Short mmCIF file of C-alpha atoms in Angstrom, two decimals:
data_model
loop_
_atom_site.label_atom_id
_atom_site.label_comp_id
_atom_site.label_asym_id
_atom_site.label_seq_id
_atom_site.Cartn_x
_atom_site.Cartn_y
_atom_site.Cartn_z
CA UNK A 16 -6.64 -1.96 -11.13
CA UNK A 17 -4.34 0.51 -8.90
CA UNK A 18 -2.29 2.87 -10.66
CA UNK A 19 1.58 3.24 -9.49
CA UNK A 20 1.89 5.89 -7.14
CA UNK A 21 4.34 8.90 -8.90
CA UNK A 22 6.29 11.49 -6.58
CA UNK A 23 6.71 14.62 -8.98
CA UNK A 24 9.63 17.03 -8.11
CA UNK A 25 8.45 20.76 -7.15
CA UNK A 26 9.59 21.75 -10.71
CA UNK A 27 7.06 19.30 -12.46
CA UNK A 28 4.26 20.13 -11.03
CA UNK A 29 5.10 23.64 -11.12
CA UNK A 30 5.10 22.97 -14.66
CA UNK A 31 2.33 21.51 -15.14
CA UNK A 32 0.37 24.19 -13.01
CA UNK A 33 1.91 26.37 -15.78
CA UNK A 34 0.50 24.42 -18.50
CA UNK A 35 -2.96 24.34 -17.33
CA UNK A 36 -3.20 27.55 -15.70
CA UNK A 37 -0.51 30.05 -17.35
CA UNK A 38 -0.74 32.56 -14.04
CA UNK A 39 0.53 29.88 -12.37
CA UNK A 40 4.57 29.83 -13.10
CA UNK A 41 5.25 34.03 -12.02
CA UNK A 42 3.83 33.75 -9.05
CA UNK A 43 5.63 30.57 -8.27
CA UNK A 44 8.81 32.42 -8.94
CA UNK A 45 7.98 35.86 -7.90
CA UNK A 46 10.29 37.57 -5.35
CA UNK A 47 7.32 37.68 -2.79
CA UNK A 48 4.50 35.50 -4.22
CA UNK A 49 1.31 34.83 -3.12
CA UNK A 50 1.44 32.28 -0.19
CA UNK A 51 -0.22 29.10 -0.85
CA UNK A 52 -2.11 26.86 1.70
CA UNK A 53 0.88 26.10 3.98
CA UNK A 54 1.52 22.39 3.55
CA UNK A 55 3.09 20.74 6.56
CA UNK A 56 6.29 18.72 6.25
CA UNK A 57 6.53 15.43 6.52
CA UNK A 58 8.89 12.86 7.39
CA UNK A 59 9.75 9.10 7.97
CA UNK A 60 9.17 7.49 11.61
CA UNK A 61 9.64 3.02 11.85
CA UNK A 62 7.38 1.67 14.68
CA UNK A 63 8.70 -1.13 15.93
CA UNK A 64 5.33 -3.27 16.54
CA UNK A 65 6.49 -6.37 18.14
CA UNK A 66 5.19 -6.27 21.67
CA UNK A 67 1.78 -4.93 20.25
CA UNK A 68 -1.33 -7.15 19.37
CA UNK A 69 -0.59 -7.12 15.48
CA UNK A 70 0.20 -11.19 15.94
CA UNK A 71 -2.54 -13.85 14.50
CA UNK A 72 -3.16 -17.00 16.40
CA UNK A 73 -0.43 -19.17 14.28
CA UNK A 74 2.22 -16.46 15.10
CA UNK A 75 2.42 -14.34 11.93
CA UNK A 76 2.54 -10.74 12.04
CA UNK A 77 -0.46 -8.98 10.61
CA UNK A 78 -0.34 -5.03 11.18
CA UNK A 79 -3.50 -4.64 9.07
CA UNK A 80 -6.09 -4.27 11.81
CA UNK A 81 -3.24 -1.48 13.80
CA UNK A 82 -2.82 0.64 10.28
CA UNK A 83 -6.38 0.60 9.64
CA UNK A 84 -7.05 2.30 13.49
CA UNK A 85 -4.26 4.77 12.86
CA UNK A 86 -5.92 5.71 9.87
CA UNK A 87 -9.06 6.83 11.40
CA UNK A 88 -7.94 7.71 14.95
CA UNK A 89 -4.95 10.01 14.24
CA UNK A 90 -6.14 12.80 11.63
CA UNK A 91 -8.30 10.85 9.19
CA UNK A 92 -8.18 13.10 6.42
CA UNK A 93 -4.22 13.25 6.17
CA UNK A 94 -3.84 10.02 4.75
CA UNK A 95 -3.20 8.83 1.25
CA UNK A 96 -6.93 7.41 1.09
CA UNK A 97 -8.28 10.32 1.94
CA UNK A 98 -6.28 12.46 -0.51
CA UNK A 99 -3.50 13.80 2.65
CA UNK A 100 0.27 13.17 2.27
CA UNK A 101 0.90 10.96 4.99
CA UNK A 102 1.36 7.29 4.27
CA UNK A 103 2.33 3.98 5.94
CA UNK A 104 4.15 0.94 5.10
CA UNK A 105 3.95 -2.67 6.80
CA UNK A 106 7.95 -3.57 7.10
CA UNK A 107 7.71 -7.25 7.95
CA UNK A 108 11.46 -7.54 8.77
CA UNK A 109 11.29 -6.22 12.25
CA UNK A 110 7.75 -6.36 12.87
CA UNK A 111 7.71 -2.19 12.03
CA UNK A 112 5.65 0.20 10.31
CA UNK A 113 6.92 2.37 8.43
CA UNK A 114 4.69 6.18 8.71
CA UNK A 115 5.50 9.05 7.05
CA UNK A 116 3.35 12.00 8.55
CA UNK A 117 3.81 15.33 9.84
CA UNK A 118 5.27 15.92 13.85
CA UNK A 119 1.71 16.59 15.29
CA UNK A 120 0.82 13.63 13.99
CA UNK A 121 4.03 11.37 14.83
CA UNK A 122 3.05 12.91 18.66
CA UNK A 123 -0.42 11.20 18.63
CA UNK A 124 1.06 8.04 17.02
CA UNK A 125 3.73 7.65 20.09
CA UNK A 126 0.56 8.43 22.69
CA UNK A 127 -1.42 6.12 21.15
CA UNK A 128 0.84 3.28 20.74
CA UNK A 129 2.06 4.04 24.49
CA UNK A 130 -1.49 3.43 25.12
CA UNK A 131 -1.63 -0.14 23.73
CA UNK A 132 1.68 -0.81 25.49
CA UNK A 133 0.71 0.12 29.58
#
């Protein structure tokens, strides 16, 4: 059985961190803390998929086999699967996916899928 996924604010898990590890909360808050693995932002990018091969023989869309080569071709270990923060979303509607990574990785999403489409 999967679990929900849960977004927690900044302030949760900062508070959380402080629960477990006391330390945790001044440096969090300290005028120059201690920097923390840098975590790259991420943000929301729709593929529109349409003119790809994501179509079965009976004409249904089916982006399964696409996501699943993203996953492994363009930073493997960034993914929700592999414990990363970048995540994807079929959006049947338009024929789309819906990828939420960082911008080096949106860059070798729009090469690859510029490869599929020459």
């Amino acid at each position: 059985m999967r679990l929900p996924k849960v977004a927690f604010s900044l302030t949760t898990i900062l508070l959380l961190a402080a629960v477990s590890s006391p330390w945790i909360l001044p440096l969090a808050f300290a005028e120059n803390p201690i920097p923390a693995k840098e975590v790259a932002k991420t943000y929301p990018v729709t593929y529109r998929t349409a003119d790809l091969p994501v179509w079965t023989k009976d004409g249904k869309w089916s982006p399964e086999m696409l996501m699943t080569l993203i996953e492994s071709a363009i930073s493997p270990t960034s993914w929700e699967a592999a414990g990363g923060t970048s995540a994807m979303a079929p959006y049947p509607q338009n024929s789309s996916i819906v990828i939420l990574t960082t911008s080096e990785n949106h860059d070798e999403l729009q090469s690859l899928l510029n490869r599929f489409r020459n």
